[in-house]
mmCIF file of C-alpha atoms in Angstrom:
data_model
loop_
_atom_site.group_PDB
_atom_site.id
_atom_site.type_symbol
_atom_site.label_atom_id
_atom_site.label_comp_id
_atom_site.label_asym_id
_atom_site.label_seq_id
_atom_site.Cartn_x
_atom_site.Cartn_y
_atom_site.Cartn_z
ATOM 1 C CA MET K 178 9.420 -32.736 45.888
ATOM 2 C CA GLY K 179 9.426 -31.108 42.338
ATOM 3 C CA PHE K 180 8.698 -34.382 40.652
ATOM 4 C CA LEU K 181 5.871 -35.452 43.155
ATOM 5 C CA ALA K 182 4.317 -31.917 42.692
ATOM 6 C CA LEU K 183 4.192 -32.306 39.044
ATOM 7 C CA CYS K 184 2.618 -35.723 39.234
ATOM 8 C CA GLY K 185 0.129 -34.212 41.698
ATOM 9 C CA LEU K 186 -0.693 -31.421 39.291
ATOM 10 C CA VAL K 187 -1.300 -33.864 36.378
ATOM 11 C CA VAL K 188 -3.555 -36.133 38.642
ATOM 12 C CA LEU K 189 -5.543 -33.061 39.747
ATOM 13 C CA ALA K 190 -6.011 -31.907 36.162
ATOM 14 C CA ALA K 191 -6.791 -35.398 34.832
ATOM 15 C CA SER K 192 -9.383 -36.148 37.545
ATOM 16 C CA SER K 193 -11.348 -32.975 37.196
ATOM 17 C CA LEU K 194 -13.814 -32.192 34.412
ATOM 18 C CA TYR K 195 -12.849 -34.723 31.608
ATOM 19 C CA SER K 196 -14.492 -33.015 28.617
ATOM 20 C CA THR K 197 -13.941 -30.307 25.948
ATOM 21 C CA PRO K 198 -15.838 -27.116 25.118
ATOM 22 C CA ALA K 199 -19.223 -27.413 23.574
ATOM 23 C CA SER K 200 -17.875 -25.746 20.626
ATOM 24 C CA ALA K 201 -15.145 -28.210 19.917
ATOM 25 C CA ALA K 202 -15.224 -29.909 16.696
ATOM 26 C CA GLY K 203 -12.964 -32.801 17.461
ATOM 27 C CA LYS K 204 -12.698 -35.250 20.422
ATOM 28 C CA THR K 205 -9.700 -33.527 22.093
ATOM 29 C CA GLU K 206 -9.660 -34.827 25.725
ATOM 30 C CA GLY K 207 -8.423 -32.646 28.441
ATOM 31 C CA VAL K 208 -9.309 -30.171 30.954
ATOM 32 C CA PRO K 209 -11.491 -27.216 29.676
ATOM 33 C CA ILE K 210 -10.072 -23.694 30.592
ATOM 34 C CA GLY K 211 -12.501 -21.371 28.949
ATOM 35 C CA ASP K 212 -12.424 -22.202 25.250
ATOM 36 C CA LEU K 213 -9.159 -23.923 25.586
ATOM 37 C CA VAL K 214 -8.376 -27.566 26.416
ATOM 38 C CA PHE K 215 -5.346 -28.172 28.855
ATOM 39 C CA ARG K 216 -3.571 -31.377 28.303
ATOM 40 C CA PRO K 217 -0.896 -32.245 30.948
ATOM 41 C CA SER K 218 0.996 -35.550 31.134
ATOM 42 C CA VAL K 219 4.013 -37.178 32.549
ATOM 43 C CA ASN K 220 5.798 -40.388 31.301
ATOM 44 C CA VAL K 221 8.217 -42.421 33.714
ATOM 45 C CA VAL K 222 10.100 -45.089 31.615
ATOM 46 C CA LEU K 223 12.280 -48.046 33.126
ATOM 47 C CA VAL K 224 14.685 -49.199 30.724
ATOM 48 C CA TYR K 225 16.849 -52.435 30.302
ATOM 49 C CA ASP K 226 19.246 -52.119 27.394
ATOM 50 C CA SER K 227 21.624 -54.933 26.564
ATOM 51 C CA ASN K 228 23.829 -52.751 24.454
ATOM 52 C CA VAL K 229 24.020 -48.995 25.359
ATOM 53 C CA TYR K 230 26.462 -47.869 23.001
ATOM 54 C CA ARG K 231 25.205 -50.063 20.106
ATOM 55 C CA ALA K 232 28.641 -51.742 20.000
ATOM 56 C CA GLN K 233 29.634 -54.598 17.691
ATOM 57 C CA LEU K 234 32.164 -55.768 20.215
ATOM 58 C CA ASN K 235 31.994 -56.017 23.983
ATOM 59 C CA PRO K 236 28.284 -54.782 24.312
ATOM 60 C CA GLU K 237 27.624 -53.072 27.861
ATOM 61 C CA ALA K 238 24.164 -53.513 29.457
ATOM 62 C CA ASP K 239 22.579 -51.352 31.932
ATOM 63 C CA PHE K 240 19.149 -50.134 33.462
ATOM 64 C CA GLY K 241 17.953 -46.612 33.148
ATOM 65 C CA LEU K 242 15.228 -44.276 34.044
ATOM 66 C CA ALA K 243 13.539 -41.498 31.929
ATOM 67 C CA VAL K 244 11.085 -38.793 32.917
ATOM 68 C CA ARG K 245 9.192 -36.786 30.346
ATOM 69 C CA PRO K 246 6.572 -34.179 31.443
ATOM 70 C CA GLN K 247 4.629 -32.523 28.705
ATOM 71 C CA PHE K 248 2.063 -29.615 28.734
ATOM 72 C CA GLU K 249 -0.285 -28.871 25.795
ATOM 73 C CA PHE K 250 -2.894 -26.188 25.179
ATOM 74 C CA VAL K 251 -5.354 -26.815 22.398
ATOM 75 C CA TYR K 252 -8.132 -24.556 20.985
ATOM 76 C CA PRO K 253 -10.319 -27.203 19.078
ATOM 77 C CA GLY K 254 -12.557 -25.104 17.048
ATOM 78 C CA GLU K 255 -14.330 -26.365 13.972
ATOM 79 C CA ASN K 256 -12.865 -23.839 11.653
ATOM 80 C CA PHE K 257 -9.842 -22.737 13.436
ATOM 81 C CA ARG K 258 -7.381 -24.916 15.558
ATOM 82 C CA TRP K 259 -4.402 -23.827 17.676
ATOM 83 C CA GLU K 260 -2.190 -25.939 19.469
ATOM 84 C CA LEU K 261 0.929 -25.233 21.758
ATOM 85 C CA SER K 262 2.897 -27.978 23.396
ATOM 86 C CA THR K 263 6.177 -28.216 25.277
ATOM 87 C CA TYR K 264 8.115 -31.066 26.812
ATOM 88 C CA TRP K 265 11.343 -31.798 28.824
ATOM 89 C CA ARG K 266 12.999 -35.230 29.167
ATOM 90 C CA GLY K 267 15.488 -36.367 31.521
ATOM 91 C CA PHE K 268 17.496 -39.717 31.405
ATOM 92 C CA THR K 269 20.223 -41.497 33.158
ATOM 93 C CA TYR K 270 21.606 -45.085 33.356
ATOM 94 C CA PHE K 271 22.268 -46.548 36.890
ATOM 95 C CA ASN K 272 25.664 -47.935 35.959
ATOM 96 C CA VAL K 273 24.662 -51.321 37.472
ATOM 97 C CA ASN K 274 27.667 -53.157 36.084
ATOM 98 C CA ARG K 275 30.191 -50.244 36.755
ATOM 99 C CA GLY K 276 33.752 -51.563 36.526
ATOM 100 C CA PRO K 277 37.090 -50.622 35.113
ATOM 101 C CA GLY K 278 36.448 -48.583 31.965
ATOM 102 C CA ILE K 279 32.543 -48.867 32.385
ATOM 103 C CA ASN K 280 30.768 -45.890 33.007
ATOM 104 C CA HIS K 281 27.596 -44.653 31.309
ATOM 105 C CA ASP K 282 27.489 -41.256 32.754
ATOM 106 C CA ASP K 283 28.112 -39.736 29.288
ATOM 107 C CA LEU K 284 24.610 -40.928 28.287
ATOM 108 C CA ARG K 285 23.031 -38.954 31.013
ATOM 109 C CA LEU K 286 20.551 -36.490 29.572
ATOM 110 C CA VAL K 287 19.152 -33.381 31.192
ATOM 111 C CA ASN K 288 18.692 -30.928 28.252
ATOM 112 C CA GLU K 289 16.261 -32.686 25.875
ATOM 113 C CA PHE K 290 13.235 -30.349 25.191
ATOM 114 C CA GLY K 291 10.856 -29.462 22.526
ATOM 115 C CA VAL K 292 8.456 -26.670 21.919
ATOM 116 C CA ARG K 293 5.907 -26.764 19.020
ATOM 117 C CA THR K 294 2.827 -24.701 17.969
ATOM 118 C CA SER K 295 0.411 -25.176 15.183
ATOM 119 C CA VAL K 296 -2.162 -22.732 13.631
ATOM 120 C CA ASP K 297 -4.708 -24.223 11.327
ATOM 121 C CA LEU K 298 -7.080 -21.567 9.548
ATOM 122 C CA ASN K 299 -10.131 -22.016 7.674
ATOM 123 C CA ARG K 300 -10.199 -25.849 8.086
ATOM 124 C CA THR K 301 -13.614 -26.256 6.422
ATOM 125 C CA GLY K 302 -13.390 -23.553 3.640
ATOM 126 C CA LYS K 303 -12.180 -23.628 0.083
ATOM 127 C CA PHE K 304 -8.877 -21.960 1.171
ATOM 128 C CA GLY K 305 -6.919 -23.019 4.213
ATOM 129 C CA PHE K 306 -3.527 -22.440 5.748
ATOM 130 C CA LYS K 307 -1.531 -24.266 8.320
ATOM 131 C CA ILE K 308 1.871 -23.511 9.852
ATOM 132 C CA SER K 309 3.516 -25.775 12.637
ATOM 133 C CA PRO K 310 7.028 -24.469 13.626
ATOM 134 C CA GLN K 311 9.017 -26.246 16.258
ATOM 135 C CA LEU K 312 12.280 -25.992 18.265
ATOM 136 C CA TYR K 313 13.893 -28.931 19.743
ATOM 137 C CA ASN K 314 17.177 -30.379 21.309
ATOM 138 C CA ARG K 315 17.350 -34.095 21.652
ATOM 139 C CA PRO K 316 19.579 -37.221 21.050
ATOM 140 C CA SER K 317 20.773 -37.581 17.452
ATOM 141 C CA SER K 318 19.601 -40.256 15.304
ATOM 142 C CA ALA K 319 22.824 -40.219 13.521
ATOM 143 C CA GLY K 320 24.224 -43.268 15.241
ATOM 144 C CA TRP K 321 23.503 -46.925 14.498
ATOM 145 C CA GLY K 322 20.108 -47.093 16.254
ATOM 146 C CA ASP K 323 17.312 -49.441 15.655
ATOM 147 C CA GLY K 324 15.596 -47.420 13.132
ATOM 148 C CA ASP K 325 12.894 -46.293 15.513
ATOM 149 C CA GLU K 326 13.658 -42.661 16.453
ATOM 150 C CA ASP K 327 11.338 -42.297 19.248
ATOM 151 C CA GLY K 328 12.379 -45.639 20.756
ATOM 152 C CA ALA K 329 16.034 -44.743 20.459
ATOM 153 C CA ARG K 330 15.355 -41.406 22.225
ATOM 154 C CA ALA K 331 13.532 -43.402 24.865
ATOM 155 C CA ALA K 332 16.676 -45.412 25.786
ATOM 156 C CA GLY K 333 19.144 -42.236 25.531
ATOM 157 C CA ASP K 334 21.554 -44.347 23.441
ATOM 158 C CA ASN K 335 23.519 -41.733 21.683
ATOM 159 C CA VAL K 336 26.156 -39.238 22.960
ATOM 160 C CA GLU K 337 25.391 -36.804 20.030
ATOM 161 C CA GLN K 338 22.563 -34.346 20.185
ATOM 162 C CA ASP K 339 20.562 -32.455 17.538
ATOM 163 C CA LEU K 340 19.506 -28.813 18.020
ATOM 164 C CA GLY K 341 16.949 -28.126 15.420
ATOM 165 C CA VAL K 342 14.138 -26.038 14.016
ATOM 166 C CA GLY K 343 11.422 -27.104 11.592
ATOM 167 C CA VAL K 344 8.963 -24.845 9.961
ATOM 168 C CA PRO K 345 6.337 -26.606 7.663
ATOM 169 C CA ILE K 346 3.850 -24.511 5.854
ATOM 170 C CA ALA K 347 0.927 -25.849 3.907
ATOM 171 C CA ILE K 348 -2.030 -24.190 1.987
ATOM 172 C CA ALA K 349 -5.124 -26.134 1.441
ATOM 173 C CA LEU K 350 -7.124 -25.510 -1.767
ATOM 174 C CA ARG K 351 -10.527 -27.402 -1.702
ATOM 175 C CA PRO K 352 -12.381 -26.626 -4.982
ATOM 176 C CA THR K 353 -14.915 -29.407 -4.190
ATOM 177 C CA GLY K 354 -15.311 -31.850 -1.325
ATOM 178 C CA ALA K 355 -13.610 -34.693 -3.337
ATOM 179 C CA PHE K 356 -10.604 -32.809 -4.731
ATOM 180 C CA HIS K 357 -7.946 -31.223 -2.595
ATOM 181 C CA ILE K 358 -4.627 -29.445 -3.637
ATOM 182 C CA LYS K 359 -2.181 -28.859 -0.949
ATOM 183 C CA PRO K 360 0.896 -26.669 -1.882
ATOM 184 C CA GLY K 361 3.394 -25.939 0.763
ATOM 185 C CA GLY K 362 7.121 -25.697 1.881
ATOM 186 C CA GLU K 363 9.343 -26.586 4.670
ATOM 187 C CA TRP K 364 12.523 -25.500 6.209
ATOM 188 C CA ASN K 365 14.557 -27.770 8.659
ATOM 189 C CA TRP K 366 17.734 -26.974 10.442
ATOM 190 C CA ALA K 367 19.620 -29.344 12.480
ATOM 191 C CA ARG K 368 23.053 -29.018 14.163
ATOM 192 C CA SER K 369 24.497 -32.206 15.434
ATOM 193 C CA TYR K 370 27.064 -31.823 18.198
ATOM 194 C CA TYR K 371 28.582 -33.270 21.377
ATOM 195 C CA PRO K 372 29.161 -33.517 24.331
ATOM 196 C CA ARG K 373 25.686 -33.380 25.721
ATOM 197 C CA ARG K 374 26.078 -30.476 28.139
ATOM 198 C CA LEU K 375 23.336 -28.224 29.243
ATOM 199 C CA PHE K 376 25.413 -25.144 28.329
ATOM 200 C CA ASP K 377 28.450 -25.441 26.255
ATOM 201 C CA PRO K 378 29.833 -22.281 24.476
ATOM 202 C CA ASP K 379 32.093 -24.402 22.069
ATOM 203 C CA PRO K 380 30.768 -27.946 21.392
ATOM 204 C CA VAL K 381 32.166 -30.039 18.631
ATOM 205 C CA VAL K 382 29.803 -29.458 15.838
ATOM 206 C CA LEU K 383 29.565 -32.578 13.561
ATOM 207 C CA GLY K 384 27.061 -31.135 11.044
ATOM 208 C CA ASN K 385 24.947 -28.093 10.410
ATOM 209 C CA ARG K 386 22.328 -29.143 7.990
ATOM 210 C CA HIS K 387 19.700 -27.078 6.306
ATOM 211 C CA GLU K 388 16.868 -28.389 4.111
ATOM 212 C CA VAL K 389 14.635 -25.849 2.227
ATOM 213 C CA SER K 390 12.021 -27.312 -0.073
ATOM 214 C CA GLY K 391 8.522 -26.764 -1.882
ATOM 215 C CA LYS K 392 5.906 -29.366 -1.717
ATOM 216 C CA LEU K 393 2.754 -30.289 -3.634
ATOM 217 C CA GLY K 394 0.071 -32.747 -2.633
ATOM 218 C CA VAL K 395 -3.070 -33.685 -4.568
ATOM 219 C CA ASP K 396 -6.065 -35.891 -3.289
ATOM 220 C CA TRP K 397 -8.846 -36.787 -5.763
ATOM 221 C CA ARG K 398 -11.773 -39.094 -4.324
ATOM 222 C CA PHE K 399 -13.065 -40.329 -7.633
ATOM 223 C CA PHE K 400 -14.985 -43.158 -5.935
ATOM 224 C CA PRO K 401 -16.609 -42.953 -2.379
ATOM 225 C CA ARG K 402 -13.781 -45.006 -0.993
ATOM 226 C CA SER K 403 -11.023 -44.560 -3.548
ATOM 227 C CA HIS K 404 -8.417 -41.854 -3.986
ATOM 228 C CA ILE K 405 -5.893 -40.908 -6.432
ATOM 229 C CA VAL K 406 -2.936 -39.236 -4.680
ATOM 230 C CA PHE K 407 0.189 -37.459 -5.584
ATOM 231 C CA THR K 408 3.076 -36.077 -3.606
ATOM 232 C CA GLY K 409 6.043 -34.007 -4.836
ATOM 233 C CA GLN K 410 8.890 -32.223 -3.423
ATOM 234 C CA LEU K 411 11.672 -30.068 -4.665
ATOM 235 C CA GLY K 412 14.478 -28.895 -2.443
ATOM 236 C CA ARG K 413 17.885 -27.919 -1.613
ATOM 237 C CA ILE K 414 20.194 -29.201 1.014
ATOM 238 C CA LEU K 415 22.887 -26.844 2.425
ATOM 239 C CA TRP K 416 25.637 -27.179 5.159
ATOM 240 C CA GLY K 417 26.655 -24.449 7.664
ATOM 241 C CA PRO K 418 29.838 -24.302 9.598
ATOM 242 C CA TYR K 419 31.095 -27.489 11.363
ATOM 243 C CA ASP K 420 34.299 -28.753 12.891
ATOM 244 C CA GLU K 421 36.293 -30.598 10.186
ATOM 245 C CA ASP K 422 38.471 -33.574 10.453
ATOM 246 C CA THR K 423 36.450 -35.244 13.350
ATOM 247 C CA ALA K 424 36.252 -38.912 13.497
ATOM 248 C CA GLN K 425 32.690 -38.996 12.487
ATOM 249 C CA HIS K 426 33.191 -37.819 8.924
ATOM 250 C CA GLY K 427 36.909 -37.674 8.275
ATOM 251 C CA THR K 428 38.127 -34.982 5.707
ATOM 252 C CA ASP K 429 35.506 -35.308 3.013
ATOM 253 C CA PRO K 430 33.465 -31.973 2.773
ATOM 254 C CA GLN K 431 29.601 -31.995 3.173
ATOM 255 C CA LEU K 432 28.257 -31.398 -0.216
ATOM 256 C CA PRO K 433 25.254 -29.115 -0.952
ATOM 257 C CA GLY K 434 22.906 -30.674 -3.218
ATOM 258 C CA THR K 435 19.362 -30.404 -4.991
ATOM 259 C CA PHE K 436 16.856 -33.156 -4.359
ATOM 260 C CA PHE K 437 13.381 -34.026 -5.495
ATOM 261 C CA ARG K 438 10.671 -36.629 -4.957
ATOM 262 C CA ALA K 439 7.529 -37.461 -6.941
ATOM 263 C CA LEU K 440 5.039 -40.388 -6.156
ATOM 264 C CA LEU K 441 1.715 -41.128 -7.706
ATOM 265 C CA GLY K 442 -0.779 -43.754 -6.507
ATOM 266 C CA LEU K 443 -4.066 -45.011 -5.042
ATOM 267 C CA ARG K 444 -5.500 -45.370 -1.534
ATOM 268 C CA GLY K 445 -8.751 -46.585 -0.363
ATOM 269 C CA ASP K 446 -10.891 -49.712 0.747
ATOM 270 C CA ILE K 447 -11.197 -52.729 -1.003
ATOM 271 C CA THR K 448 -13.784 -53.986 1.395
ATOM 272 C CA LYS K 449 -15.010 -52.782 4.775
ATOM 273 C CA LYS K 450 -12.261 -54.829 6.411
ATOM 274 C CA VAL K 451 -9.398 -54.351 3.856
ATOM 275 C CA SER K 452 -7.707 -50.982 2.959
ATOM 276 C CA PHE K 453 -4.682 -50.225 0.918
ATOM 277 C CA MET K 454 -2.197 -47.663 -0.215
ATOM 278 C CA ALA K 455 0.050 -48.147 -3.213
ATOM 279 C CA MET K 456 2.244 -45.245 -4.419
ATOM 280 C CA GLY K 457 5.357 -45.430 -6.764
ATOM 281 C CA GLY K 458 7.614 -42.788 -8.138
ATOM 282 C CA TYR K 459 11.005 -41.431 -8.534
ATOM 283 C CA GLY K 460 13.493 -39.068 -6.776
ATOM 284 C CA GLY K 461 17.194 -37.973 -6.912
ATOM 285 C CA VAL K 462 19.896 -36.001 -5.254
ATOM 286 C CA TYR K 463 22.408 -34.020 -7.359
ATOM 287 C CA TYR K 464 25.650 -32.587 -6.198
ATOM 288 C CA GLY K 465 26.984 -30.909 -9.286
ATOM 289 C CA GLU K 466 29.256 -31.895 -12.115
ATOM 290 C CA ASP K 467 32.354 -32.167 -9.973
ATOM 291 C CA ASN K 468 30.733 -34.727 -7.574
ATOM 292 C CA GLU K 469 28.790 -36.917 -9.700
ATOM 293 C CA SER K 470 29.918 -39.978 -7.911
ATOM 294 C CA SER K 471 27.892 -38.903 -4.971
ATOM 295 C CA ASN K 472 24.655 -38.383 -6.862
ATOM 296 C CA LEU K 473 21.574 -40.527 -6.203
ATOM 297 C CA THR K 474 20.292 -41.359 -9.776
ATOM 298 C CA GLY K 475 19.324 -44.261 -11.927
ATOM 299 C CA PRO K 476 17.631 -47.305 -10.335
ATOM 300 C CA ASP K 477 18.602 -46.039 -6.710
ATOM 301 C CA GLY K 478 16.060 -43.282 -7.328
ATOM 302 C CA LEU K 479 13.037 -45.553 -7.241
ATOM 303 C CA LEU K 480 10.643 -44.648 -4.563
ATOM 304 C CA ALA K 481 7.685 -46.587 -3.053
ATOM 305 C CA ARG K 482 5.092 -46.460 -0.408
ATOM 306 C CA VAL K 483 2.738 -49.572 -0.276
ATOM 307 C CA GLU K 484 0.636 -50.922 2.651
ATOM 308 C CA PHE K 485 -2.200 -53.343 2.850
ATOM 309 C CA ALA K 486 -4.179 -53.327 6.133
ATOM 310 C CA LEU K 487 -6.855 -55.771 7.492
ATOM 311 C CA ARG K 488 -9.271 -55.102 10.280
ATOM 312 C CA PRO K 489 -11.041 -58.356 11.091
ATOM 313 C CA VAL K 490 -12.972 -56.393 13.861
ATOM 314 C CA LEU K 491 -12.951 -52.620 14.486
ATOM 315 C CA THR K 492 -10.526 -52.855 17.345
ATOM 316 C CA GLN K 493 -7.689 -55.046 15.550
ATOM 317 C CA ARG K 494 -5.428 -53.917 12.656
ATOM 318 C CA LEU K 495 -2.766 -56.024 10.958
ATOM 319 C CA ALA K 496 -0.672 -54.330 8.211
ATOM 320 C CA LEU K 497 1.960 -55.283 5.762
ATOM 321 C CA GLY K 498 3.985 -52.623 3.983
ATOM 322 C CA PHE K 499 6.959 -51.753 1.911
ATOM 323 C CA ARG K 500 8.658 -48.359 1.566
ATOM 324 C CA ARG K 501 11.759 -46.947 -0.317
ATOM 325 C CA ASP K 502 12.990 -43.419 0.311
ATOM 326 C CA PHE K 503 16.214 -41.460 0.943
ATOM 327 C CA LEU K 504 17.366 -39.117 3.778
ATOM 328 C CA PHE K 505 20.218 -36.951 4.750
ATOM 329 C CA ARG K 506 22.596 -37.155 7.739
ATOM 330 C CA TYR K 507 25.871 -35.420 8.524
ATOM 331 C CA PHE K 508 28.017 -38.465 8.080
ATOM 332 C CA ALA K 509 26.832 -39.308 4.525
ATOM 333 C CA ASP K 510 25.965 -37.528 1.276
ATOM 334 C CA ASN K 511 22.639 -39.551 1.256
ATOM 335 C CA ILE K 512 21.292 -42.693 2.540
ATOM 336 C CA ALA K 513 18.744 -44.782 0.569
ATOM 337 C CA GLU K 514 16.373 -47.122 2.557
ATOM 338 C CA THR K 515 14.359 -50.045 1.511
ATOM 339 C CA GLN K 516 12.112 -51.549 4.067
ATOM 340 C CA GLY K 517 9.475 -54.250 4.410
ATOM 341 C CA TYR K 518 7.454 -54.288 7.652
ATOM 342 C CA PHE K 519 4.546 -55.901 9.536
ATOM 343 C CA LYS K 520 2.447 -54.314 12.284
ATOM 344 C CA TYR K 521 -0.312 -55.305 14.682
ATOM 345 C CA SER K 522 -2.236 -53.249 17.158
ATOM 346 C CA GLY K 523 -5.332 -54.132 19.010
ATOM 347 C CA LEU K 524 -7.680 -53.467 21.743
ATOM 348 C CA PHE K 525 -9.470 -56.010 24.046
ATOM 349 C CA PHE K 526 -12.206 -55.273 26.660
ATOM 350 C CA GLY K 527 -11.509 -51.504 26.177
ATOM 351 C CA ARG K 528 -8.481 -51.920 28.608
ATOM 352 C CA LEU K 529 -5.764 -54.197 26.929
ATOM 353 C CA ALA K 530 -3.866 -52.880 23.906
ATOM 354 C CA PRO K 531 -1.335 -55.348 22.628
ATOM 355 C CA ASN K 532 1.210 -54.441 19.777
ATOM 356 C CA ALA K 533 3.696 -56.361 17.653
ATOM 357 C CA SER K 534 6.035 -55.469 14.833
ATOM 358 C CA PHE K 535 8.826 -56.768 12.513
ATOM 359 C CA SER K 536 10.890 -54.976 9.919
ATOM 360 C CA TYR K 537 13.813 -55.640 7.696
ATOM 361 C CA THR K 538 15.707 -52.675 6.326
ATOM 362 C CA TYR K 539 18.424 -52.501 3.674
ATOM 363 C CA ARG K 540 20.289 -49.187 3.904
ATOM 364 C CA GLN K 541 22.856 -47.789 1.367
ATOM 365 C CA ILE K 542 25.030 -45.163 2.894
ATOM 366 C CA GLN K 543 27.011 -42.939 0.470
ATOM 367 C CA GLY K 544 29.556 -40.469 1.626
ATOM 368 C CA TRP K 545 32.455 -40.511 4.070
ATOM 369 C CA LEU K 546 30.711 -43.527 5.574
ATOM 370 C CA ASP K 547 30.292 -45.570 2.473
ATOM 371 C CA ARG K 548 28.733 -48.982 3.150
ATOM 372 C CA GLN K 549 25.575 -51.137 3.019
ATOM 373 C CA GLU K 550 23.673 -52.228 6.248
ATOM 374 C CA HIS K 551 21.022 -54.824 6.908
ATOM 375 C CA GLN K 552 18.843 -54.360 9.928
ATOM 376 C CA TRP K 553 16.288 -56.735 11.357
ATOM 377 C CA ALA K 554 14.042 -55.358 14.120
ATOM 378 C CA ALA K 555 11.175 -57.054 16.030
ATOM 379 C CA GLY K 556 9.127 -56.317 19.235
ATOM 380 C CA GLY K 557 5.935 -56.383 20.993
ATOM 381 C CA GLY K 558 4.135 -55.317 24.189
ATOM 382 C CA ILE K 559 1.017 -54.613 25.702
ATOM 383 C CA LYS K 560 -0.617 -51.478 27.291
ATOM 384 C CA VAL K 561 -3.003 -51.719 30.270
ATOM 385 C CA ILE K 562 -5.392 -48.742 30.250
ATOM 386 C CA ILE K 563 -6.398 -48.293 33.943
ATOM 387 C CA THR K 564 -8.285 -45.058 33.406
ATOM 388 C CA PRO K 565 -8.529 -42.686 30.486
ATOM 389 C CA TRP K 566 -5.618 -40.637 31.985
ATOM 390 C CA LEU K 567 -3.484 -43.598 33.401
ATOM 391 C CA ASP K 568 -1.987 -46.458 31.635
ATOM 392 C CA VAL K 569 0.911 -48.888 32.049
ATOM 393 C CA ALA K 570 2.886 -50.507 29.222
ATOM 394 C CA VAL K 571 5.582 -53.015 28.834
ATOM 395 C CA ASP K 572 7.453 -53.515 25.668
ATOM 396 C CA TYR K 573 10.300 -55.473 24.294
ATOM 397 C CA ARG K 574 12.434 -54.639 21.150
ATOM 398 C CA PHE K 575 15.154 -56.585 19.402
ATOM 399 C CA SER K 576 17.407 -54.926 16.784
ATOM 400 C CA ALA K 577 20.384 -56.207 14.848
ATOM 401 C CA VAL K 578 22.368 -54.175 12.289
ATOM 402 C CA ASN K 579 24.717 -55.986 10.056
ATOM 403 C CA PRO K 580 27.220 -53.678 8.115
ATOM 404 C CA SER K 581 28.390 -55.451 5.073
ATOM 405 C CA SER K 582 31.717 -53.511 4.958
ATOM 406 C CA ASP K 583 33.336 -55.149 7.791
ATOM 407 C CA ASP K 584 33.567 -58.524 9.554
ATOM 408 C CA LYS K 585 33.391 -57.399 13.129
ATOM 409 C CA GLY K 586 29.742 -58.819 13.598
ATOM 410 C CA GLU K 587 26.280 -57.088 14.171
ATOM 411 C CA TYR K 588 25.058 -54.430 16.402
ATOM 412 C CA ILE K 589 22.764 -56.383 18.445
ATOM 413 C CA ASP K 590 20.421 -54.795 21.045
ATOM 414 C CA ASN K 591 17.736 -56.120 23.248
ATOM 415 C CA ARG K 592 15.567 -53.483 25.066
ATOM 416 C CA VAL K 593 12.805 -53.843 27.659
ATOM 417 C CA THR K 594 10.883 -50.810 28.981
ATOM 418 C CA LEU K 595 8.187 -50.339 31.606
ATOM 419 C CA ARG K 596 6.287 -47.078 30.920
ATOM 420 C CA ILE K 597 3.757 -45.332 33.331
ATOM 421 C CA SER K 598 1.736 -42.661 31.457
ATOM 422 C CA LEU K 599 -0.186 -40.196 33.487
ATOM 423 C CA GLY K 600 -2.380 -37.544 31.848
ATOM 424 C CA PHE K 601 -3.496 -36.827 28.300
ATOM 425 C CA ASP K 602 -0.722 -38.294 26.247
ATOM 426 C CA ASP K 603 -1.630 -39.362 22.579
#
């Protein structure tokens, strides 16, 4: 009854007044409540996964079900915008092929949630300010997933969880309409742990990562459709208490370090149908004189973000891109990723929204887990928009990760999802 009541609430809200307050600057769709806009939604996802544990040997397949309700409130003012959203997600596999030693109940999920708020002040003035704190508990992306964090969470394929907090802060300086400066900072904390119990006073803590950084962004529109852009970041990664000598990171300590990124480039429109972004730069991670072998320096510090996009018509978009960056996880000092990708999205008759993608990622993992990975991912699907607040989507995704450090084979996964979305879900 609880789930049916929730769906009924979403239908009632979605089928009522479908507009925003007259003072709203944007096109935020939802149910007006005074000056606020209420945006309820619920997603129901049926999953078939050919390799629920992302195993190299003896993969286990299963069917699963995920339910994800979300509630969001928005004040969509022209010069002031406030958002508050919260969600919960439950997931279970059905153990279709249950047999000796086969039981996927450890992947059952009842405690994923997220709460986020955002305050955006003086959006049209010379001086603006924005803060967007969030709190979450969700399956960790630390395992060998498919590189798509949202997709990995949708399948519930990791026994580890992340309890985390993120607090990004940004100041907007707009001396002119064409020249913007955006200094800011961010604090991120994530504790990776297992098992995934709702309340566990003493879980096994795999990592306790803190990232504190300052940021700077510059955007100068020097032609009507061309921008010079710069992004920079300087930060520190720190590690809190964790359970040592676990199988996930051996006896090697998790090292504190200093990191930076700096990229400069162009973005704009070549023609009305062709746009581009091309940024290049350098970054690095330093762990001190006693741990120089773990540093990310030299050619490994080269960074890039490149994308060319084509819109043959307004409702169709094709993009080719390349990126190179680094990230941190508890099982490695740092991970450098190089990726090339293709993406397509479209809309036909205002109802049918197909998509397709392909990517190749080369991953250099340095730390206790020291190896290189080659990952291929491809997929496609179609969404049928039945009403503005109801759609049905079918997607297929293939992923293969080939670790070059062993000869056991690839982590191969095929996943098919059927998703029903009810309400106002971006």
